[in-house]
Amino acid sequence: MRELLRKNIANLTPYSCARNDFTGKAEVYLDANENWQDFVEKADANRYPDPLSVAVRKKVEEVLGLPFSKTVLGNGSDELIDNLLRCFCEPGKDSILLMPPTYGAYKVFADINDVGVSTVPLTPSFGIDFPALSEFLQREKENRGGEGRLKLLFICSPNNPSGNAFPLDEVRQVCELFDGITVVDEAYYDFSEKESAVKLLDSYPNLVVLRTLSKCWALASARVGIAVADEEMVSVFRSMKYPYNLGTPSQELALKALGNAAEVEKGLCLIKDERLRLEEKLKTLACVRTVFPSDANFFLVRVSDALSIYHYLAGMGIIVRNRSKELHCENCLRVTIGSRKENDRLLAALAAYKER
Ligand code: PMP
């Protein structure tokens, strides 16, 4: 891992904030240039948050089983993706590997960081193309020696937009094939029955698993992402992240949601029940060609005419995502599983759709 880090990150002296210097309890805090006044009647809003989100990470260990010493929190998992690029990829030299169609932010953040993007597409049924992947990685290894190299490989499981999760054994195979950092983005893990890549962390110190509270935990506005990795790796992430990347209100919301795990479990069951129902009903509709199997809280649906149906639904106040321009997603819409009422509105609208 150390070898793969950018030199400036490996040699970094981290910013030392007031909350790092003194972590005990005191009566008078004059160490952080805060304002002692409170204009929003919110206790502690005038104080900087805990930079290491200790209470939340303890709760994450208790509730999600992700070890405290192996986690770092981000302002959404989006921040963690960006931080991975900034830690490992030398701008203008290094590159990452994506398996499209996949989550669009990986490429956008790579572009922002001037990091190259190579691709080994998924198969048309959204499986990992192992012959192509091993050939690509072999070739990359043989051609090393110039300035940059392939540093990160992103596996999104369950994959956005296709919805399928990859079996753990396939993730293990990728870790075996790749000698850089394998990132498994498990944003939709809670909706899946497949095993988490967290199980592989002890065997593969170059593995990073990303989770988020934005989906199953219904906290998209709080922006709480979790990276789980080897202790040495997360200590690097902690050293380079913005010191106060997670505000106190977000940390409090995370604690509240994680303290409400029984309710969240019930909510998850509702979504899974709706997933079954929606899949069956969608399949009966005239305009629906294929409903791709989903391990997530959305479906990729191939329809007769995605653009026309997208506009038709929008006209009825129902917004879905047109993914037709993504690889292997011709005429595909991505539909989030909503409440029973919302799904019924979608189904009724689609049933009334007349082909143009
Ligand atoms: N990963 C995937 C696969 C996603 O689909 C998303 C959000 N749509 C994210 C990460 C980002 O999630 P967050 O809200 O935690 O930044």
Short mmCIF file of C-alpha atoms and ligand atoms in Angstrom, two decimals:
data_model
loop_
_atom_site.label_atom_id
_atom_site.label_comp_id
_atom_site.label_asym_id
_atom_site.label_seq_id
_atom_site.Cartn_x
_atom_site.Cartn_y
_atom_site.Cartn_z
CA MET A 1 0.00 0.00 0.00
CA ARG A 2 2.79 2.44 0.99
CA GLU A 3 4.45 1.87 -2.38
CA LEU A 4 1.25 2.78 -4.21
CA LEU A 5 0.71 6.05 -2.33
CA ARG A 6 1.62 9.36 -3.92
CA LYS A 7 4.89 10.56 -2.40
CA ASN A 8 3.38 13.82 -1.10
CA ILE A 9 0.72 11.85 0.77
CA ALA A 10 3.17 9.28 2.16
CA ASN A 11 5.34 12.15 3.46
CA LEU A 12 2.48 14.33 4.67
CA THR A 13 2.53 16.06 8.03
CA PRO A 14 -1.22 16.21 8.71
CA TYR A 15 -2.99 19.36 9.78
CA SER A 16 -3.29 19.36 13.52
CA CYS A 17 -6.55 20.92 14.63
CA ALA A 18 -7.50 22.07 18.11
CA ARG A 19 -9.72 19.01 18.61
CA ASN A 20 -6.74 16.75 17.88
CA ASP A 21 -4.51 18.52 20.40
CA PHE A 22 -6.95 18.34 23.32
CA THR A 23 -9.65 15.68 23.43
CA GLY A 24 -10.64 15.66 27.13
CA LYS A 25 -13.41 17.67 28.85
CA ALA A 26 -12.76 21.25 29.95
CA GLU A 27 -14.83 24.17 31.21
CA VAL A 28 -13.33 26.90 29.07
CA TYR A 29 -12.48 26.34 25.42
CA LEU A 30 -10.31 29.10 24.00
CA ASP A 31 -8.31 26.91 21.67
CA ALA A 32 -10.17 26.90 18.33
CA ASN A 33 -11.13 30.51 17.61
CA GLU A 34 -14.82 29.60 17.85
CA ASN A 35 -17.58 32.00 18.86
CA TRP A 36 -18.86 31.32 22.39
CA GLN A 37 -22.32 32.64 21.42
CA ASP A 38 -25.09 30.45 20.07
CA PHE A 39 -27.55 32.06 17.63
CA VAL A 40 -29.41 28.95 16.54
CA GLU A 41 -30.29 27.43 19.91
CA LYS A 42 -28.55 24.27 18.93
CA ALA A 43 -26.15 23.03 21.57
CA ASP A 44 -22.62 22.84 20.24
CA ALA A 45 -23.43 24.33 16.81
CA ASN A 46 -20.83 27.01 17.59
CA ARG A 47 -18.16 24.36 18.23
CA TYR A 48 -16.14 22.44 15.66
CA PRO A 49 -17.21 18.81 15.29
CA ASP A 50 -15.23 15.75 16.33
CA PRO A 51 -12.76 15.35 13.41
CA LEU A 52 -12.59 11.58 13.86
CA SER A 53 -16.34 11.01 14.39
CA VAL A 54 -15.48 8.71 17.30
CA ALA A 55 -19.02 8.24 18.67
CA VAL A 56 -20.43 7.47 15.23
CA ARG A 57 -17.65 5.03 14.41
CA LYS A 58 -18.23 3.23 17.73
CA LYS A 59 -21.91 2.95 16.83
CA VAL A 60 -20.98 1.79 13.32
CA GLU A 61 -18.93 -1.00 14.90
CA GLU A 62 -21.78 -1.96 17.25
CA VAL A 63 -24.56 -1.88 14.68
CA LEU A 64 -22.90 -2.63 11.33
CA GLY A 65 -20.04 -4.78 12.66
CA LEU A 66 -17.38 -2.67 10.94
CA PRO A 67 -14.33 -2.51 13.25
CA PHE A 68 -13.71 0.92 14.81
CA SER A 69 -9.98 0.82 14.07
CA LYS A 70 -10.63 0.11 10.39
CA THR A 71 -13.13 2.86 9.56
CA VAL A 72 -12.96 6.44 8.44
CA LEU A 73 -16.04 8.53 7.67
CA GLY A 74 -16.52 10.76 4.66
CA ASN A 75 -18.93 13.50 3.63
CA GLY A 76 -20.87 10.85 1.74
CA SER A 77 -19.00 8.00 0.10
CA ASP A 78 -18.45 10.45 -2.77
CA GLU A 79 -15.84 12.22 -0.64
CA LEU A 80 -14.12 8.91 0.05
CA ILE A 81 -13.96 8.10 -3.67
CA ASP A 82 -12.34 11.48 -4.32
CA ASN A 83 -9.93 10.97 -1.42
CA LEU A 84 -8.86 7.58 -2.78
CA LEU A 85 -7.98 9.24 -6.09
CA ARG A 86 -6.08 12.02 -4.31
CA CYS A 87 -4.17 9.54 -2.13
CA PHE A 88 -3.02 7.13 -4.79
CA CYS A 89 -3.15 8.72 -8.23
CA GLU A 90 -0.50 11.11 -9.47
CA PRO A 91 -2.35 13.65 -11.68
CA GLY A 92 -1.43 13.41 -15.35
CA LYS A 93 0.32 10.07 -14.81
CA ASP A 94 -1.61 7.38 -12.98
CA SER A 95 -4.91 5.79 -13.95
CA ILE A 96 -7.87 3.82 -12.62
CA LEU A 97 -9.87 0.92 -14.04
CA LEU A 98 -13.66 0.95 -14.32
CA MET A 99 -16.07 -1.73 -15.48
CA PRO A 100 -18.90 0.13 -17.23
CA PRO A 101 -21.75 0.57 -17.01
CA THR A 102 -21.10 1.74 -13.47
CA TYR A 103 -21.51 4.65 -11.07
CA GLY A 104 -20.74 7.82 -13.03
CA ALA A 105 -18.91 9.69 -10.30
CA TYR A 106 -15.77 7.50 -10.49
CA LYS A 107 -14.96 8.88 -13.95
CA VAL A 108 -16.00 12.44 -13.17
CA PHE A 109 -13.84 12.56 -10.03
CA ALA A 110 -10.95 10.97 -11.96
CA ASP A 111 -11.34 13.64 -14.67
CA ILE A 112 -11.35 16.40 -12.04
CA ASN A 113 -8.14 15.00 -10.58
CA ASP A 114 -6.57 14.61 -14.06
CA VAL A 115 -6.35 10.87 -13.54
CA GLY A 116 -6.66 8.53 -16.54
CA VAL A 117 -9.57 6.11 -16.86
CA SER A 118 -9.29 2.68 -18.50
CA THR A 119 -12.25 0.41 -18.94
CA VAL A 120 -12.98 -3.29 -19.14
CA PRO A 121 -16.74 -3.36 -19.79
CA LEU A 122 -19.07 -5.73 -17.99
CA THR A 123 -20.66 -8.37 -20.23
CA PRO A 124 -24.08 -7.50 -21.76
CA SER A 125 -25.70 -9.36 -18.85
CA PHE A 126 -23.63 -7.18 -16.44
CA GLY A 127 -21.15 -9.83 -15.27
CA ILE A 128 -17.41 -9.25 -14.80
CA ASP A 129 -15.58 -10.17 -18.01
CA PHE A 130 -12.74 -12.13 -16.40
CA PRO A 131 -10.87 -13.13 -19.59
CA ALA A 132 -10.79 -9.46 -20.71
CA LEU A 133 -9.91 -8.25 -17.21
CA SER A 134 -7.00 -10.61 -16.69
CA GLU A 135 -5.68 -9.86 -20.17
CA PHE A 136 -5.90 -6.11 -19.51
CA LEU A 137 -4.17 -6.37 -16.12
CA GLN A 138 -1.45 -8.64 -17.50
CA ARG A 139 -0.76 -6.17 -20.33
CA GLU A 140 -0.70 -3.23 -17.93
CA LYS A 141 1.84 -5.02 -15.73
CA GLU A 142 4.06 -5.84 -18.71
CA ASN A 143 3.99 -2.28 -19.99
CA ARG A 144 4.98 -0.68 -16.70
CA GLY A 145 8.20 1.21 -16.39
CA GLY A 146 7.05 4.54 -17.75
CA GLU A 147 5.79 7.34 -15.53
CA GLY A 148 2.37 6.27 -14.35
CA ARG A 149 0.57 3.06 -13.54
CA LEU A 150 -2.86 1.66 -12.82
CA LYS A 151 -3.54 2.39 -9.16
CA LEU A 152 -7.22 1.77 -8.41
CA LEU A 153 -9.85 -0.67 -9.65
CA PHE A 154 -13.48 0.06 -8.78
CA ILE A 155 -16.05 -2.70 -8.34
CA CYS A 156 -19.53 -1.42 -7.64
CA SER A 157 -21.51 -4.18 -5.94
CA PRO A 158 -24.50 -4.06 -6.16
CA ASN A 159 -23.73 -2.22 -9.36
CA ASN A 160 -25.35 1.07 -10.25
CA PRO A 161 -27.16 1.17 -12.74
CA SER A 162 -27.58 -2.58 -13.41
CA GLY A 163 -28.58 -3.50 -9.84
CA ASN A 164 -26.75 -6.84 -9.60
CA ALA A 165 -24.24 -7.69 -6.87
CA PHE A 166 -21.17 -9.76 -7.68
CA PRO A 167 -20.54 -13.00 -5.76
CA LEU A 168 -17.83 -12.66 -3.10
CA ASP A 169 -15.74 -15.23 -4.90
CA GLU A 170 -15.58 -12.98 -7.97
CA VAL A 171 -14.47 -10.02 -5.84
CA ARG A 172 -11.79 -12.30 -4.38
CA GLN A 173 -10.67 -13.26 -7.90
CA VAL A 174 -10.29 -9.57 -8.80
CA CYS A 175 -8.19 -8.98 -5.66
CA GLU A 176 -5.99 -11.91 -6.70
CA LEU A 177 -5.56 -10.57 -10.25
CA PHE A 178 -4.87 -6.93 -9.38
CA ASP A 179 -1.78 -5.71 -7.52
CA GLY A 180 -3.09 -2.17 -6.95
CA ILE A 181 -5.91 -0.99 -4.68
CA THR A 182 -9.26 -2.72 -5.22
CA VAL A 183 -12.20 -0.56 -4.14
CA VAL A 184 -15.53 -2.30 -3.59
CA ASP A 185 -18.34 0.22 -3.44
CA GLU A 186 -21.11 -1.37 -1.37
CA ALA A 187 -23.46 1.63 -1.27
CA TYR A 188 -26.42 -0.72 -1.89
CA TYR A 189 -25.07 -3.65 0.15
CA ASP A 190 -27.92 -3.63 2.70
CA PHE A 191 -30.46 -4.54 0.01
CA SER A 192 -28.46 -7.55 -1.19
CA GLU A 193 -28.27 -11.13 0.06
CA LYS A 194 -24.69 -11.48 -1.24
CA GLU A 195 -21.76 -11.47 1.20
CA SER A 196 -19.81 -8.29 1.88
CA ALA A 197 -16.23 -7.81 0.73
CA VAL A 198 -15.46 -6.72 4.32
CA LYS A 199 -14.87 -10.47 4.87
CA LEU A 200 -11.84 -10.27 2.57
CA LEU A 201 -10.08 -7.40 4.37
CA ASP A 202 -7.87 -9.67 6.47
CA SER A 203 -6.64 -11.51 3.37
CA TYR A 204 -6.18 -8.46 1.12
CA PRO A 205 -4.62 -5.40 2.79
CA ASN A 206 -4.98 -3.45 -0.49
CA LEU A 207 -8.77 -3.72 -0.39
CA VAL A 208 -11.07 -0.79 0.48
CA VAL A 209 -14.80 -1.27 1.05
CA LEU A 210 -17.15 1.71 0.87
CA ARG A 211 -20.54 1.92 2.55
CA THR A 212 -22.99 4.78 2.99
CA LEU A 213 -25.89 5.78 5.23
CA SER A 214 -27.56 7.47 2.21
CA LYS A 215 -29.56 4.47 1.02
CA CYS A 216 -30.89 1.85 3.44
CA TRP A 217 -30.32 4.17 6.41
CA ALA A 218 -32.28 6.95 4.69
CA LEU A 219 -29.78 9.69 5.51
CA ALA A 220 -28.85 11.01 2.07
CA SER A 221 -28.97 14.61 3.29
CA ALA A 222 -26.58 14.01 6.19
CA ARG A 223 -23.76 12.88 3.87
CA VAL A 224 -22.26 10.00 5.84
CA GLY A 225 -20.02 7.56 3.98
CA ILE A 226 -17.84 4.88 5.52
CA ALA A 227 -14.55 3.48 4.26
CA VAL A 228 -13.40 0.19 5.76
CA ALA A 229 -9.82 -0.88 5.19
CA ASP A 230 -6.62 -2.08 6.79
CA GLU A 231 -5.54 0.09 9.78
CA GLU A 232 -2.52 1.49 7.98
CA MET A 233 -4.62 2.51 4.99
CA VAL A 234 -7.35 4.23 7.03
CA SER A 235 -4.74 6.09 9.03
CA VAL A 236 -3.57 7.60 5.73
CA PHE A 237 -7.16 8.54 4.83
CA ARG A 238 -7.61 10.16 8.24
CA SER A 239 -4.43 12.17 7.79
CA MET A 240 -5.42 13.67 4.41
CA LYS A 241 -9.18 14.27 4.73
CA TYR A 242 -10.59 17.71 5.55
CA PRO A 243 -10.26 17.81 9.35
CA TYR A 244 -13.92 18.64 9.98
CA ASN A 245 -15.45 16.82 7.05
CA LEU A 246 -18.56 15.70 8.94
CA GLY A 247 -20.55 18.35 10.77
CA THR A 248 -21.99 17.75 14.22
CA PRO A 249 -25.63 17.71 12.92
CA SER A 250 -24.64 14.94 10.49
CA GLN A 251 -22.86 12.99 13.20
CA GLU A 252 -25.93 13.34 15.43
CA LEU A 253 -28.27 12.17 12.67
CA ALA A 254 -26.01 9.18 12.02
CA LEU A 255 -26.08 8.27 15.72
CA LYS A 256 -29.86 8.58 15.75
CA ALA A 257 -30.40 6.43 12.66
CA LEU A 258 -27.94 3.77 13.83
CA GLY A 259 -29.69 3.79 17.21
CA ASN A 260 -32.92 3.01 15.39
CA ALA A 261 -31.73 -0.18 13.70
CA ALA A 262 -34.92 -2.14 14.41
CA GLU A 263 -37.03 0.44 12.53
CA VAL A 264 -34.52 0.57 9.69
CA GLU A 265 -34.71 -3.23 9.43
CA LYS A 266 -38.50 -2.97 9.10
CA GLY A 267 -38.05 -0.30 6.42
CA LEU A 268 -35.62 -2.56 4.58
CA CYS A 269 -38.19 -5.38 4.61
CA LEU A 270 -40.77 -3.00 3.12
CA ILE A 271 -38.39 -2.11 0.28
CA LYS A 272 -37.58 -5.78 -0.38
CA ASP A 273 -41.29 -6.66 -0.44
CA GLU A 274 -41.94 -3.81 -2.86
CA ARG A 275 -38.99 -4.96 -4.95
CA LEU A 276 -40.62 -8.36 -5.43
CA ARG A 277 -44.04 -6.87 -6.15
CA LEU A 278 -42.73 -4.21 -8.53
CA GLU A 279 -40.65 -6.73 -10.46
CA GLU A 280 -43.64 -9.02 -11.02
CA LYS A 281 -45.96 -6.16 -12.04
CA LEU A 282 -43.41 -4.44 -14.29
CA LYS A 283 -42.90 -7.68 -16.18
CA THR A 284 -46.59 -7.79 -17.15
CA LEU A 285 -46.59 -4.35 -18.80
CA ALA A 286 -46.72 -4.01 -22.60
CA CYS A 287 -43.97 -1.38 -22.77
CA VAL A 288 -41.54 -3.37 -20.59
CA ARG A 289 -39.08 -5.67 -22.34
CA THR A 290 -36.75 -6.75 -19.52
CA VAL A 291 -36.56 -6.15 -15.79
CA PHE A 292 -32.97 -6.85 -14.80
CA PRO A 293 -32.67 -8.73 -11.48
CA SER A 294 -31.87 -6.34 -8.65
CA ASP A 295 -29.90 -6.70 -5.40
CA ALA A 296 -30.44 -2.97 -4.79
CA ASN A 297 -33.27 -0.48 -4.16
CA PHE A 298 -33.79 0.19 -7.85
CA PHE A 299 -34.44 -1.63 -11.10
CA LEU A 300 -32.89 -1.25 -14.49
CA VAL A 301 -35.79 -1.75 -16.89
CA ARG A 302 -35.53 -2.14 -20.65
CA VAL A 303 -38.57 -0.60 -22.29
CA SER A 304 -39.89 -0.13 -25.81
CA ASP A 305 -38.79 3.51 -26.07
CA ALA A 306 -36.91 4.90 -23.06
CA LEU A 307 -36.80 8.54 -24.14
CA SER A 308 -40.48 8.72 -24.97
CA ILE A 309 -41.47 6.93 -21.74
CA TYR A 310 -39.14 9.12 -19.69
CA HIS A 311 -40.87 12.29 -21.01
CA TYR A 312 -44.32 10.72 -20.67
CA LEU A 313 -43.66 9.87 -17.00
CA ALA A 314 -42.13 13.29 -16.30
CA GLY A 315 -45.29 14.85 -17.76
CA MET A 316 -47.24 12.92 -15.15
CA GLY A 317 -44.96 14.14 -12.36
CA ILE A 318 -42.97 10.90 -12.09
CA ILE A 319 -39.22 11.20 -12.47
CA VAL A 320 -37.07 8.21 -13.30
CA ARG A 321 -33.56 8.09 -14.74
CA ASN A 322 -32.98 7.51 -18.43
CA ARG A 323 -29.81 5.41 -18.62
CA SER A 324 -30.06 4.64 -22.36
CA LYS A 325 -26.72 6.22 -23.17
CA GLU A 326 -24.80 3.92 -20.80
CA LEU A 327 -23.05 0.87 -22.23
CA HIS A 328 -25.39 -2.16 -22.61
CA CYS A 329 -28.30 -0.01 -21.37
CA GLU A 330 -30.04 0.79 -24.67
CA ASN A 331 -33.65 1.83 -23.98
CA CYS A 332 -33.18 1.38 -20.24
CA LEU A 333 -34.71 3.38 -17.42
CA ARG A 334 -33.47 3.18 -13.84
CA VAL A 335 -36.35 3.23 -11.42
CA THR A 336 -35.92 3.63 -7.66
CA ILE A 337 -38.21 1.47 -5.52
CA GLY A 338 -40.46 3.98 -3.81
CA SER A 339 -43.33 3.62 -1.35
CA ARG A 340 -46.20 1.32 -2.29
CA LYS A 341 -48.24 4.37 -3.28
CA GLU A 342 -45.46 5.82 -5.43
CA ASN A 343 -44.85 2.46 -7.12
CA ASP A 344 -48.58 2.11 -7.81
CA ARG A 345 -48.55 5.51 -9.49
CA LEU A 346 -45.63 4.45 -11.65
CA LEU A 347 -47.29 1.14 -12.57
CA ALA A 348 -50.61 2.81 -13.42
CA ALA A 349 -48.86 5.41 -15.58
CA LEU A 350 -46.84 2.76 -17.43
CA ALA A 351 -49.95 0.61 -17.95
CA ALA A 352 -51.68 3.60 -19.58
CA TYR A 353 -48.72 4.38 -21.86
CA LYS A 354 -49.56 4.19 -25.54
CA GLU A 355 -46.74 3.42 -27.96
CA ARG A 356 -46.09 6.30 -30.32
N1 PMP B 1 -21.73 4.80 -4.76
C1 PMP B 1 -22.78 4.48 -5.53
C2 PMP B 1 -22.75 3.21 -6.30
C3 PMP B 1 -23.88 5.34 -5.61
O1 PMP B 1 -24.91 5.02 -6.41
C4 PMP B 1 -23.86 6.55 -4.87
C5 PMP B 1 -24.98 7.55 -4.90
N2 PMP B 1 -25.92 7.45 -5.82
C6 PMP B 1 -22.74 6.82 -4.10
C7 PMP B 1 -21.70 5.93 -4.07
C8 PMP B 1 -22.61 8.10 -3.33
O2 PMP B 1 -23.30 8.00 -2.15
P1 PMP B 1 -23.15 9.07 -0.98
O3 PMP B 1 -24.49 9.64 -0.78
O4 PMP B 1 -22.68 8.24 0.20
O5 PMP B 1 -22.12 10.07 -1.39
#
